Coordinates of C-alpha atoms (C1' of nucleotides) in Angstrom, one line a residue:
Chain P
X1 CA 8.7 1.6 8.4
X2 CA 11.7 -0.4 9.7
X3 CA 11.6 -2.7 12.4
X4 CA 11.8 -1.7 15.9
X5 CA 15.0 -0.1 17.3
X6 CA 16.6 -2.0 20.2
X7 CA 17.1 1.0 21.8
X8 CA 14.6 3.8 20.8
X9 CA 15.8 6.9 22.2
X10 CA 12.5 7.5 24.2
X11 CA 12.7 11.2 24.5
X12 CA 13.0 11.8 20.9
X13 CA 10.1 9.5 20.3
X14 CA 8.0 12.1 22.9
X15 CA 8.6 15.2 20.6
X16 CA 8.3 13.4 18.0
X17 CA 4.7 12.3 18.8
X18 CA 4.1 15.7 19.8
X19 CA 5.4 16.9 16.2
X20 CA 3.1 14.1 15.3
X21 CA -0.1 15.4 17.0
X22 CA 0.4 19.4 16.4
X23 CA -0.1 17.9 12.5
X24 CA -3.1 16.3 13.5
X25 CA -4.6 19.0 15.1
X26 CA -3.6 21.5 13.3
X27 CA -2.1 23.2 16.2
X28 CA -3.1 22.7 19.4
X29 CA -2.2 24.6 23.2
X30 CA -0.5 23.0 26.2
X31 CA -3.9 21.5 27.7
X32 CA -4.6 19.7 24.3
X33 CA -1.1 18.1 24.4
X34 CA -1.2 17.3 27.9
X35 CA -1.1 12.9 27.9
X36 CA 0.1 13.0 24.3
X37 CA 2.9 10.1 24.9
X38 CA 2.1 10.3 28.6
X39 CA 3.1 13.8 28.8
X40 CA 2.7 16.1 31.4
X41 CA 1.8 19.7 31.4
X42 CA 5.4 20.6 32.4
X43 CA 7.0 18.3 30.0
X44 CA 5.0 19.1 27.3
X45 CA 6.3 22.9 28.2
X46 CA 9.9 22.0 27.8
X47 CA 9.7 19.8 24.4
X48 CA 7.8 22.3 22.5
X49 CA 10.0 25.4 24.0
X50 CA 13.0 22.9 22.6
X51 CA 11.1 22.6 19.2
X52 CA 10.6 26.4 19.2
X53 CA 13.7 27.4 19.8
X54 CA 15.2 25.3 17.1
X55 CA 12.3 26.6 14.3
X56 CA 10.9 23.7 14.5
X57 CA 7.2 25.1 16.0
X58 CA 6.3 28.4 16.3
X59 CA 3.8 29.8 18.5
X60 CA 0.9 32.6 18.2
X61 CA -1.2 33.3 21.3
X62 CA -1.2 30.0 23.4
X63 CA -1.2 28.1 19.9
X64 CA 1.5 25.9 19.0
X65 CA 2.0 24.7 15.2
X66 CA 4.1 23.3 12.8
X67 CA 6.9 25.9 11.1
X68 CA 7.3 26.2 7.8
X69 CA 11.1 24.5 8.7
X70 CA 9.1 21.3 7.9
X71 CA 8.7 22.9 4.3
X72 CA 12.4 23.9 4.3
X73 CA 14.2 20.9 4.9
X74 CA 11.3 18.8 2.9
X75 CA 12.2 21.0 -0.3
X76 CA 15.8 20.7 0.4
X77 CA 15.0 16.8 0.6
X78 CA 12.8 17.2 -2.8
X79 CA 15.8 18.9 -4.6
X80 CA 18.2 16.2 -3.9
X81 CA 15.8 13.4 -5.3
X82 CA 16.9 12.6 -9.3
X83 CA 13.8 11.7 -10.4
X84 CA 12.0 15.4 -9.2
X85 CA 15.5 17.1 -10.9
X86 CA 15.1 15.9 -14.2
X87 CA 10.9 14.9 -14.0
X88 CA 9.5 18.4 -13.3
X89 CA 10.4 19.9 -16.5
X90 CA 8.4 17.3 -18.2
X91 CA 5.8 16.8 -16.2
X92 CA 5.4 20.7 -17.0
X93 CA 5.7 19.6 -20.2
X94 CA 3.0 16.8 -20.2
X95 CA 0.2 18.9 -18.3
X96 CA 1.1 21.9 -20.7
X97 CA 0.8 19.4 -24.0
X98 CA -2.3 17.6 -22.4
X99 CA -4.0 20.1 -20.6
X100 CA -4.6 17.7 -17.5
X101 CA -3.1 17.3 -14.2
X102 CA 0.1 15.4 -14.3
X103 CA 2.3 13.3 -11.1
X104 CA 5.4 12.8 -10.4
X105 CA 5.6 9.8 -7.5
X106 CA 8.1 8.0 -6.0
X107 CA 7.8 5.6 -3.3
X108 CA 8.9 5.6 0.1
X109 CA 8.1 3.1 3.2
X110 CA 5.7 1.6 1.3
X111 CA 3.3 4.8 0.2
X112 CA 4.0 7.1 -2.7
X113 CA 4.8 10.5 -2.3
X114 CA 4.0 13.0 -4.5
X115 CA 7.3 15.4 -5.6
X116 CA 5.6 17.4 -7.7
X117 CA 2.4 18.1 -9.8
X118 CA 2.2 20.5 -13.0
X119 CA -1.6 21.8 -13.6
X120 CA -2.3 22.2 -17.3
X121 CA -5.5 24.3 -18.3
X122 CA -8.1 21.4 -17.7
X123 CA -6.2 20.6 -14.7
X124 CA -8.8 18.6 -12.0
X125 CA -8.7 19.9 -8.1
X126 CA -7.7 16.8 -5.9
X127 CA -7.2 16.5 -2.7
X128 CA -3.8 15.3 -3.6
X129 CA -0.7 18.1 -2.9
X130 CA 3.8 18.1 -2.7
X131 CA 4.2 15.9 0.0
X132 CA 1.1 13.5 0.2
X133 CA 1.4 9.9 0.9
X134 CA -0.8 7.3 -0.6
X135 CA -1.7 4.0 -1.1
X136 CA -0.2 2.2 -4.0
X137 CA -2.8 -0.3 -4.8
X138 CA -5.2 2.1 -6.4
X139 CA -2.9 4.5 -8.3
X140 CA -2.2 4.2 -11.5
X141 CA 1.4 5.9 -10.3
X142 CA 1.4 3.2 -7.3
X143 CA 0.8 -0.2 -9.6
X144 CA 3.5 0.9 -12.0
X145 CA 6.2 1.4 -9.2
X146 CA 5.1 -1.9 -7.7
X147 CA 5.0 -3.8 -10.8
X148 CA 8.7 -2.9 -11.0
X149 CA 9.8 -3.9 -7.1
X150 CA 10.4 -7.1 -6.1
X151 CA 7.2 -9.4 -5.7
X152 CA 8.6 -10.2 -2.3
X153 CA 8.2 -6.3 -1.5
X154 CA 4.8 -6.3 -2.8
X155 CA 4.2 -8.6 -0.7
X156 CA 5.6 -6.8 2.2
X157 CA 4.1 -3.8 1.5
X158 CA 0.6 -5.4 1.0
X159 CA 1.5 -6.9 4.3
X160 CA 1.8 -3.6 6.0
X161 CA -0.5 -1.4 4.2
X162 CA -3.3 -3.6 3.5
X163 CA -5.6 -3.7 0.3
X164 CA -8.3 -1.0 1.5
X165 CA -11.1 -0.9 -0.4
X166 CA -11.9 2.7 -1.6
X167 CA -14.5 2.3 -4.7
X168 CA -15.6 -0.5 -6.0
X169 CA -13.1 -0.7 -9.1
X170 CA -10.5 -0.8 -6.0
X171 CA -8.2 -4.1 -5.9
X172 CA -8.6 -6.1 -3.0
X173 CA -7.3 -9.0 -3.7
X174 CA -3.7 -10.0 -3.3
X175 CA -3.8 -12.6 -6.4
X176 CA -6.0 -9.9 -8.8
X177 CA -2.8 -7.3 -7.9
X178 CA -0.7 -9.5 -8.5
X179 CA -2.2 -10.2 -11.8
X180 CA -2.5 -6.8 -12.9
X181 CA 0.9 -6.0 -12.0
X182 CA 1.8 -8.7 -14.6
X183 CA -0.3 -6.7 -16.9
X184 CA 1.3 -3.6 -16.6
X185 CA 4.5 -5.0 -16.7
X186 CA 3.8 -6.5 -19.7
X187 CA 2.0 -3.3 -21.7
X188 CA 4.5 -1.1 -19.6
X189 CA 2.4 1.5 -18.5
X190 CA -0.6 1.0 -15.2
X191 CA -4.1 2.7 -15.4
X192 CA -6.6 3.7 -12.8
X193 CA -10.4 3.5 -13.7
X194 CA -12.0 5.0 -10.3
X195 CA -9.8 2.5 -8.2
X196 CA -9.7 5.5 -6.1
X197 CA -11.8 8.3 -6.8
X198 CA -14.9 7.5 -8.4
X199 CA -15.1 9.8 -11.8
X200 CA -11.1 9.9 -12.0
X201 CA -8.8 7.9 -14.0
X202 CA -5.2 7.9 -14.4
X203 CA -2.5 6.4 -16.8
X204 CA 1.1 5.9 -15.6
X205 CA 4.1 5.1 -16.4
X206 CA 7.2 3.8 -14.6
X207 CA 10.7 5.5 -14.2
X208 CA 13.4 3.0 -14.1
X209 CA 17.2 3.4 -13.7
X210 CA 19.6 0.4 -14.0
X211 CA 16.4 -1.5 -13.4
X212 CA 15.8 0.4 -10.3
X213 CA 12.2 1.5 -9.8
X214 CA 12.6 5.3 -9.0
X215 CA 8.7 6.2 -9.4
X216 CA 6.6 7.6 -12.1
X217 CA 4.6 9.9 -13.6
X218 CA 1.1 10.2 -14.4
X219 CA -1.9 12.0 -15.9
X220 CA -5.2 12.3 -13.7
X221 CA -8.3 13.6 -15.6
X222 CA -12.0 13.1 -15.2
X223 CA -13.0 9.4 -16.5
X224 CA -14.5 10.7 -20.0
X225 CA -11.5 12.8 -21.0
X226 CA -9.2 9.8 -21.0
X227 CA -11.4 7.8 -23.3
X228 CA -14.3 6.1 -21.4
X229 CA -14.1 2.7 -23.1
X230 CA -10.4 1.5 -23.5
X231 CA -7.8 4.4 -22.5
X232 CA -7.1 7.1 -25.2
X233 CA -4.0 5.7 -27.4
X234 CA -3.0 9.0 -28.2
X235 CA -2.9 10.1 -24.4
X236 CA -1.2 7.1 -23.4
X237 CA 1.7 7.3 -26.4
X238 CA 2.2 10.4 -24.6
X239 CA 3.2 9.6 -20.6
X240 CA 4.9 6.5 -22.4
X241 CA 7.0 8.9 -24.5
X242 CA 7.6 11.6 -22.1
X243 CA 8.7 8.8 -19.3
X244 CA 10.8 7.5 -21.8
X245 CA 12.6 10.9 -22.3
X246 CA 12.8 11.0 -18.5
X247 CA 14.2 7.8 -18.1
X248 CA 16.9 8.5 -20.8
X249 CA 17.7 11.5 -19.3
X250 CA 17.9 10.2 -16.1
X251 CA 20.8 7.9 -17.4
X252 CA 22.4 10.1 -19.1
X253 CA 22.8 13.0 -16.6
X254 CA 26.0 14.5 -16.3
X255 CA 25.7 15.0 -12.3
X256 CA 26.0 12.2 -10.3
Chain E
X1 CA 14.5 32.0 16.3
X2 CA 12.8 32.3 20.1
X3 CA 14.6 32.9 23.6
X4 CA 16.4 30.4 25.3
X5 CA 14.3 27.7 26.7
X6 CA 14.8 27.6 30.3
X7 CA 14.7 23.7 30.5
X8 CA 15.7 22.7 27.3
X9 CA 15.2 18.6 26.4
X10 CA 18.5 18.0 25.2
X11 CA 18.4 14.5 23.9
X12 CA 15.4 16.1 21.3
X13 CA 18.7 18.5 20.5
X14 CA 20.7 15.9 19.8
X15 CA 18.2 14.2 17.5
X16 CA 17.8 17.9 15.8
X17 CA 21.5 18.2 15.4
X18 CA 21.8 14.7 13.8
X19 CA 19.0 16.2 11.1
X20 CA 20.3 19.5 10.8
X21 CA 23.8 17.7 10.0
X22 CA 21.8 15.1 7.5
X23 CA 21.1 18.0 5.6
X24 CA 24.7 20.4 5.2
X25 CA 26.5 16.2 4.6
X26 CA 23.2 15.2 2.2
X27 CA 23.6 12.2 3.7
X28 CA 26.0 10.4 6.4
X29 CA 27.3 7.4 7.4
X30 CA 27.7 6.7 11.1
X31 CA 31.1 7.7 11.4
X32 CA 31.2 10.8 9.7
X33 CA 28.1 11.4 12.2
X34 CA 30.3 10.9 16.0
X35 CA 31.1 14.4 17.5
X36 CA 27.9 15.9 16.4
X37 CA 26.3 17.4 19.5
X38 CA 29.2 15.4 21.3
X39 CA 27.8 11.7 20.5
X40 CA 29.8 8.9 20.8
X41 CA 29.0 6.0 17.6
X42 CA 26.2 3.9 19.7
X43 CA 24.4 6.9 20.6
X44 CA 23.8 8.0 17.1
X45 CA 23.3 4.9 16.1
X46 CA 20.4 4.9 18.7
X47 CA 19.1 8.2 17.4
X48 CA 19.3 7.6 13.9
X49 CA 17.2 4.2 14.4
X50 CA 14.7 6.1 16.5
X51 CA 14.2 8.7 13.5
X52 CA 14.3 5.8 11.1
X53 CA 11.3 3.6 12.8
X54 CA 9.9 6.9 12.9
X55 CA 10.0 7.7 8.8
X56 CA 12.3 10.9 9.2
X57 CA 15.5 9.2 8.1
X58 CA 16.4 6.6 5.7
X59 CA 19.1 4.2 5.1
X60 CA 20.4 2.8 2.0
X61 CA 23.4 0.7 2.9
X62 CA 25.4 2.4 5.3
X63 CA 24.1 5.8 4.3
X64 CA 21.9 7.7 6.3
X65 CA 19.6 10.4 4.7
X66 CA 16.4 12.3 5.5
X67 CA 13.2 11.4 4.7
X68 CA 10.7 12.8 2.6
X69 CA 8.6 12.8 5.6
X70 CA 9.9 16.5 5.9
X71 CA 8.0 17.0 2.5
X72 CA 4.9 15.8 3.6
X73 CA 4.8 17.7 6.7
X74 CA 5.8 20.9 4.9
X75 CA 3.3 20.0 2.1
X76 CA 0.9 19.7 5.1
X77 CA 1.6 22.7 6.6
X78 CA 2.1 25.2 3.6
X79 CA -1.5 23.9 3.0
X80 CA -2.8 25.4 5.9
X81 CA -1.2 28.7 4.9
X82 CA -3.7 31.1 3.7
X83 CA -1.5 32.9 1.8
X84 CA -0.5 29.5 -0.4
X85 CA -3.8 28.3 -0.5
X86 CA -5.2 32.0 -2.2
X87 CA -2.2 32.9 -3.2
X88 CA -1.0 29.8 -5.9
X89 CA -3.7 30.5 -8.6
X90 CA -2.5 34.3 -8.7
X91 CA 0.9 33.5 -9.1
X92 CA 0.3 31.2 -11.8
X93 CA -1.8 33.5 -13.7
X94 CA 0.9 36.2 -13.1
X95 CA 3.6 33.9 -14.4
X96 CA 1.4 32.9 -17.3
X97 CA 0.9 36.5 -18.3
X98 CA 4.3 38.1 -17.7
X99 CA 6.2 34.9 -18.8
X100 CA 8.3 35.2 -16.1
X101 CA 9.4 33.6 -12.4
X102 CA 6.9 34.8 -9.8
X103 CA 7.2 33.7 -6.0
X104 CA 4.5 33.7 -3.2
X105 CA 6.9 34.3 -0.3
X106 CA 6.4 34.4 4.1
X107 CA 8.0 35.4 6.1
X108 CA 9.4 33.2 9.4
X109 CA 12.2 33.8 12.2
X110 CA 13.0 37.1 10.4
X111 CA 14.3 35.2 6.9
X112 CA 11.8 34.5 4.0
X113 CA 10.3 31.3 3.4
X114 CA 9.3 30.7 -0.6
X115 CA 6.0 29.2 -0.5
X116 CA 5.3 28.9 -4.5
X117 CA 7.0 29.5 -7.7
X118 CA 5.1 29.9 -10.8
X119 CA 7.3 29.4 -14.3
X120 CA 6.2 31.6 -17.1
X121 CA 7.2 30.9 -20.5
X122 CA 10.7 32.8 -20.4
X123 CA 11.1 32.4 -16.2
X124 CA 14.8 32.6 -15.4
X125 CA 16.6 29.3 -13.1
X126 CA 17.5 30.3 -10.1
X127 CA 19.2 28.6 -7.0
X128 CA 15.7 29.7 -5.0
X129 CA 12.9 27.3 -4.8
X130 CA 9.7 26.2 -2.5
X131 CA 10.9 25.8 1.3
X132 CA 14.2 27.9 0.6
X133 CA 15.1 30.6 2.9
X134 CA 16.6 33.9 1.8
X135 CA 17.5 37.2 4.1
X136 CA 14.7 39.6 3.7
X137 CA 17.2 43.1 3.1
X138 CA 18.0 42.4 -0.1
X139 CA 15.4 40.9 -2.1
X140 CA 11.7 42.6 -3.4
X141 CA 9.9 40.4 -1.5
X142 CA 11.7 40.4 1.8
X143 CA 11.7 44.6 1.9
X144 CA 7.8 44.3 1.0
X145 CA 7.5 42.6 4.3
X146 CA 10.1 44.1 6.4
X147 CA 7.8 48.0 5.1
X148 CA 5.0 46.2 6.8
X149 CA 6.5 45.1 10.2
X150 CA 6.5 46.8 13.4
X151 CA 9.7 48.8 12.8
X152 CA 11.0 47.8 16.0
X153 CA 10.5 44.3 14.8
X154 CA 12.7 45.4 11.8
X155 CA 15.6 46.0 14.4
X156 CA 15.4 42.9 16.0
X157 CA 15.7 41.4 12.7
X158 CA 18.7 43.3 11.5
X159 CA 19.8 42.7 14.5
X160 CA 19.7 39.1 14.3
X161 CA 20.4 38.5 10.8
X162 CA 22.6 41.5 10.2
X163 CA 22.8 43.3 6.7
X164 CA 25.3 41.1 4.5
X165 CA 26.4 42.6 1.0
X166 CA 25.8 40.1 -2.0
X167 CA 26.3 42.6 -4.4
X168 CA 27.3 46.5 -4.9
X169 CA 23.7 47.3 -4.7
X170 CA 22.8 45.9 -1.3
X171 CA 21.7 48.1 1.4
X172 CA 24.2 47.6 3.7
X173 CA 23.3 50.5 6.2
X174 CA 20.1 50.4 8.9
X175 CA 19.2 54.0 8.0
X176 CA 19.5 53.6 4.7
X177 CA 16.9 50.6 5.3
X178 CA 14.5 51.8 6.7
X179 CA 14.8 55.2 4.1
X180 CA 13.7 52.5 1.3
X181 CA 10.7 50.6 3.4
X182 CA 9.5 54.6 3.9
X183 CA 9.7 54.6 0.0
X184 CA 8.3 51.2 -0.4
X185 CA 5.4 52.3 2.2
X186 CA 4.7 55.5 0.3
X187 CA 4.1 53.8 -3.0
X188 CA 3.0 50.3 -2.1
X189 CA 5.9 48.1 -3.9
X190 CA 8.8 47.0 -3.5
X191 CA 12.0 46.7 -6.1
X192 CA 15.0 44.8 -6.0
X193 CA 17.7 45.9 -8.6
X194 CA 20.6 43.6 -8.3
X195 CA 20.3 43.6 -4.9
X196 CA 20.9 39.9 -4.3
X197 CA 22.2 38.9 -7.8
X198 CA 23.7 40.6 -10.4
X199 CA 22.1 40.8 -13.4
X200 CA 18.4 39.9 -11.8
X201 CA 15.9 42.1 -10.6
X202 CA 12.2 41.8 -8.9
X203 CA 8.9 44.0 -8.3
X204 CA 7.2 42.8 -5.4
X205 CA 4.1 43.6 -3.9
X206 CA 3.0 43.4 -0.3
X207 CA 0.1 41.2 0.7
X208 CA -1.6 42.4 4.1
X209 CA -5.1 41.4 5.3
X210 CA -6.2 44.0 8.2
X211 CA -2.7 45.3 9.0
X212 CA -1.2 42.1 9.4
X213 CA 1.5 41.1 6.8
X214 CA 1.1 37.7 5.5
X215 CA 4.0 37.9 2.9
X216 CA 4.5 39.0 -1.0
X217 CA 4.2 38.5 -4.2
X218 CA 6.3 39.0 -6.7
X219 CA 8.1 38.8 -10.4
X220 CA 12.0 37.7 -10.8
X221 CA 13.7 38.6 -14.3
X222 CA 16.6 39.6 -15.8
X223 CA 17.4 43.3 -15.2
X224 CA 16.8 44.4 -18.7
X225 CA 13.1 42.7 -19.1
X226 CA 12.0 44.8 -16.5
X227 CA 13.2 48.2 -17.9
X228 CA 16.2 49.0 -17.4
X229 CA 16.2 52.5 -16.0
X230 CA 13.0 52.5 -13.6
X231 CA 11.0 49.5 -14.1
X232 CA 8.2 49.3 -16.4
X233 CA 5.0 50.9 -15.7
X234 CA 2.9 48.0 -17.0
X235 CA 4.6 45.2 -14.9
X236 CA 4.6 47.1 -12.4
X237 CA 0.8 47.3 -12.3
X238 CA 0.3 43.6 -13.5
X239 CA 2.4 42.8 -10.0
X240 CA 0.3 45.4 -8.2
X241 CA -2.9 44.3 -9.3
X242 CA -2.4 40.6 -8.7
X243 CA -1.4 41.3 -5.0
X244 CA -4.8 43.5 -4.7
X245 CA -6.6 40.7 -6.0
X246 CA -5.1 38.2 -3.9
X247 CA -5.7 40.4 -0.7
X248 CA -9.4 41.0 -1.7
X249 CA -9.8 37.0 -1.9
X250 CA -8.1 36.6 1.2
X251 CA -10.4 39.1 3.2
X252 CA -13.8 38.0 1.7
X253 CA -12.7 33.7 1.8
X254 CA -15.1 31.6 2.9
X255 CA -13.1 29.5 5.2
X256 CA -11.2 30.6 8.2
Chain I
dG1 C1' 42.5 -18.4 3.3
dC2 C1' 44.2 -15.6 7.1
dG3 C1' 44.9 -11.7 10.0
dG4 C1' 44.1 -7.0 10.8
dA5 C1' 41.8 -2.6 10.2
dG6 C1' 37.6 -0.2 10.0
dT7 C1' 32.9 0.0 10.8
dG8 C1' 28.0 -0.9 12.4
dT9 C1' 25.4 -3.1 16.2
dT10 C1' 24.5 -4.6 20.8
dT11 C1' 25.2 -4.8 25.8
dT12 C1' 26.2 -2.9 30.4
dC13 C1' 25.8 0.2 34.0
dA14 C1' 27.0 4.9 36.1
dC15 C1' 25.2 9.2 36.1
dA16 C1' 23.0 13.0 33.6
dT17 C1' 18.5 14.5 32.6
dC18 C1' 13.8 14.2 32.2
dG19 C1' 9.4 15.0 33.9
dA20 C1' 5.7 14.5 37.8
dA21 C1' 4.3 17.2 41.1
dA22 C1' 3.8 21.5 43.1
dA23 C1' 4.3 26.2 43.4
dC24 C1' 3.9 30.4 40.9
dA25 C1' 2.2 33.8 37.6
dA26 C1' -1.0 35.7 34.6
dC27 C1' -5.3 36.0 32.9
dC28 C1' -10.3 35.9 32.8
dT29 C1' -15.0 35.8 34.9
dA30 C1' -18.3 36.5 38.2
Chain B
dT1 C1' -11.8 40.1 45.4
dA2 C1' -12.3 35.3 45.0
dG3 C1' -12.0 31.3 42.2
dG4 C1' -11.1 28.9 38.0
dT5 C1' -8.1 28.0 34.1
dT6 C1' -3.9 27.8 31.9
dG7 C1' 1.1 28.7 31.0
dT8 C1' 5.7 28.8 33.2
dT9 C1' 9.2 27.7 36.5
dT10 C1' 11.3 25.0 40.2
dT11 C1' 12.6 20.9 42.7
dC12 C1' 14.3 16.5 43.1
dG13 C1' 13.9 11.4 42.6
dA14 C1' 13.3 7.7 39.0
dT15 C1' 14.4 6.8 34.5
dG16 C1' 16.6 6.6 30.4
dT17 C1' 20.7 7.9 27.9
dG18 C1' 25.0 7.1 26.1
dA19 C1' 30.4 6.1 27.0
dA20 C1' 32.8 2.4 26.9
dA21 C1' 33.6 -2.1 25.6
dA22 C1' 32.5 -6.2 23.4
dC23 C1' 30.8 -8.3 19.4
dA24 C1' 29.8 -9.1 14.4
dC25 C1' 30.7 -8.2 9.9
dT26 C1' 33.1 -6.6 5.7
dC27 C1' 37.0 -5.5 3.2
dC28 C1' 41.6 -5.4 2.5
dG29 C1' 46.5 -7.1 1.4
dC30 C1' 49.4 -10.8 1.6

DNA sequence: GCGGAGTGTTTTCACATCGAAAACAACCTA
DNA sequence: TAGGTTGTTTTCGATGTGAAAACACTCCGC
């Protein structure tokens, strides 16, 4: 996130967290809210009655929960983004050619954000969705867009995020990341053996622009299918290939 | 959209407006952002730092933009939709089978939200997509829903959100409304025949689960794939039997 | 290199507004 | 009917907001 604001605008911070904590909770009535930022009863009243009115929260019964205006402006958002414009049609194309579940990632405060995922018909169930954030450390998607930021990011990010261990394939080590992100760069594609999910691996490849890192897209599949031993050549040739279509496409667009 | 709050929090306005304005500009720079809900230049600037700590807004130079956050809290929330989470397999499996576009759509404030898209192999583009929001009178899926709604909730709607003509085919008179959702009612889907867009048509099918309408499925193609003079029988039942399907699953899911 | 215009950021302080507290309303249970 | 729980509304004083102004920075043209 950025650094602190020299003056926050306090209220907005107070629906905010409220916005914050309906997620949470998956909805939640006035008495749950009650103390969320140090909010009383009556105050709580007024911000989500505000939220309401604007679409922002609707309310069934006594619940209050998220709208769907969330999803509106997100997909708006999504649709602006180059890399989902031009990357969904392949990654269509990739899970229909490979039969596995296929990414498209970008980065954003330090977390990647899934924009889209195409389901071939061997397509794995994660617990992965549009919109999820995750850790880039142990993503195949997440070490090929930090092999192509600045190391002085990396480290930045690693500074605010951490190195969490999740399996024990995970990277923990600020030196071994650093080291694999040479790797990548140098092969120019990032893998995942269980570095997050034990049984799942991933191969990924970078989207750059102008030398600008604007994500990348991978393939997820159950450890065996992408070769157990050394990754599947013929699976990696092609992400590499269809990233390299994307990327050329990307450059030559006609909009700008 | 609700009733007037009766002590609205208007500095969580403010912020709102500053998004909402984010969104028509794609994107503002400070000055271009003064005026907007009467702010002088520091007070946005304070608001638009708030949002930024916050991960709604970013800022690339001078430029402020939203956030994928919106994304990930819409991914979040369409999640928790029933209707998405039973719904998505069915409308890929209807797209795969008809080769066209089908949508998963709900309904919110009196407009439809799209909650899915499916592409079949010969799926028209459309400007419509996941979070967009689209006036229920003139579209398959928006008359499934509105046959399925209190009727005096149909009023309100109209009443809100009027009955605009898009084409020569939209209904553009209240009786002649709620003449087609008796039709609709009597034989349980819904058609849209250039309704909306010229040259595009839809079958959509109501999904209910115990008299409450969650939304509707349904199948967008060009006018002539669907039969040109009454739609084809077989599509027709394709759409129909997908939405029974879907509304079995919902009623007999295992979690709540 | 200099001055001026345009813009983003920070500071100050008067006054709008936010929200704690309390009263009220609506509901349920015993 | 009384008593408990919760949502909504009202009141009014403390707080936080934002207009205005000053400052900092960049980009011009000369």
């Amino acid at each position: 996130m950025a650094k602190e604001a020299n003056h926050p605008v306090r209220t907005t911070e107070k629906s905010l967290a409220l916005i914050e904590r309906l997620r949470e909770a998956d909805g939640a009535r006035i008495r749950d809210l009650v103390g969320v930022a140090e909010l009383s009863k009556g105050a709580v009243h007024n911000h989500l009655s505000t939220l309401r009115e604007h679409g922002y929260v609707t309310k069934e019964g006594e619940e209050y929960r998220l709208s769907l205006q969330f999803l509106t402006l997100g997909g708006y958002t999504r649709g602006r983004t180059p890399l989902y414009r031009y990357g969904r049609s392949k990654a269509d194309q990739l899970a229909a050619d490979t039969g596995m579940l296929t990414n498209l990632v970008t980065e954003e405060n330090g977390r990647g954000v899934y924009l889209y995922q195409a389901r071939g018909d061997y397509a794995v169930n994660l617990d992965t969705h549009v919109g999820y954030r995750i850790r880039l450390h142990y993503t195949g998607v997440g070490k090929a867009i930090l092999a192509y930021l600045d190391p002085e990011r990396v480290d930045e990010i690693v500074d605010e995020w951490g190195l969490p261990m999740e399996t024990e394939n995970t990277i923990t080590d600020r030196g071994e990341l650093h080291a694999e992100l040479d790797r990548i760069r140098a092969r120019g594609y990032a893998t995942d053996h269980e570095e997050r999910t034990e049984g799942l691996a991933c191969i990924a490849a970078p989207i750059r622009l102008d030398d600008e890192i604007l994500g990348a897209i991978s393939i997820s599949a159950p450890t065996q299918r992408l070769g157990n031993e050394g990754f599947d050549e013929e699976i990696v040739g092609e992400v590499e290939s269809t990233a390299n279509e994307l990327a050329l496409d990307l450059k030559y667009r006609y909009d700008g």
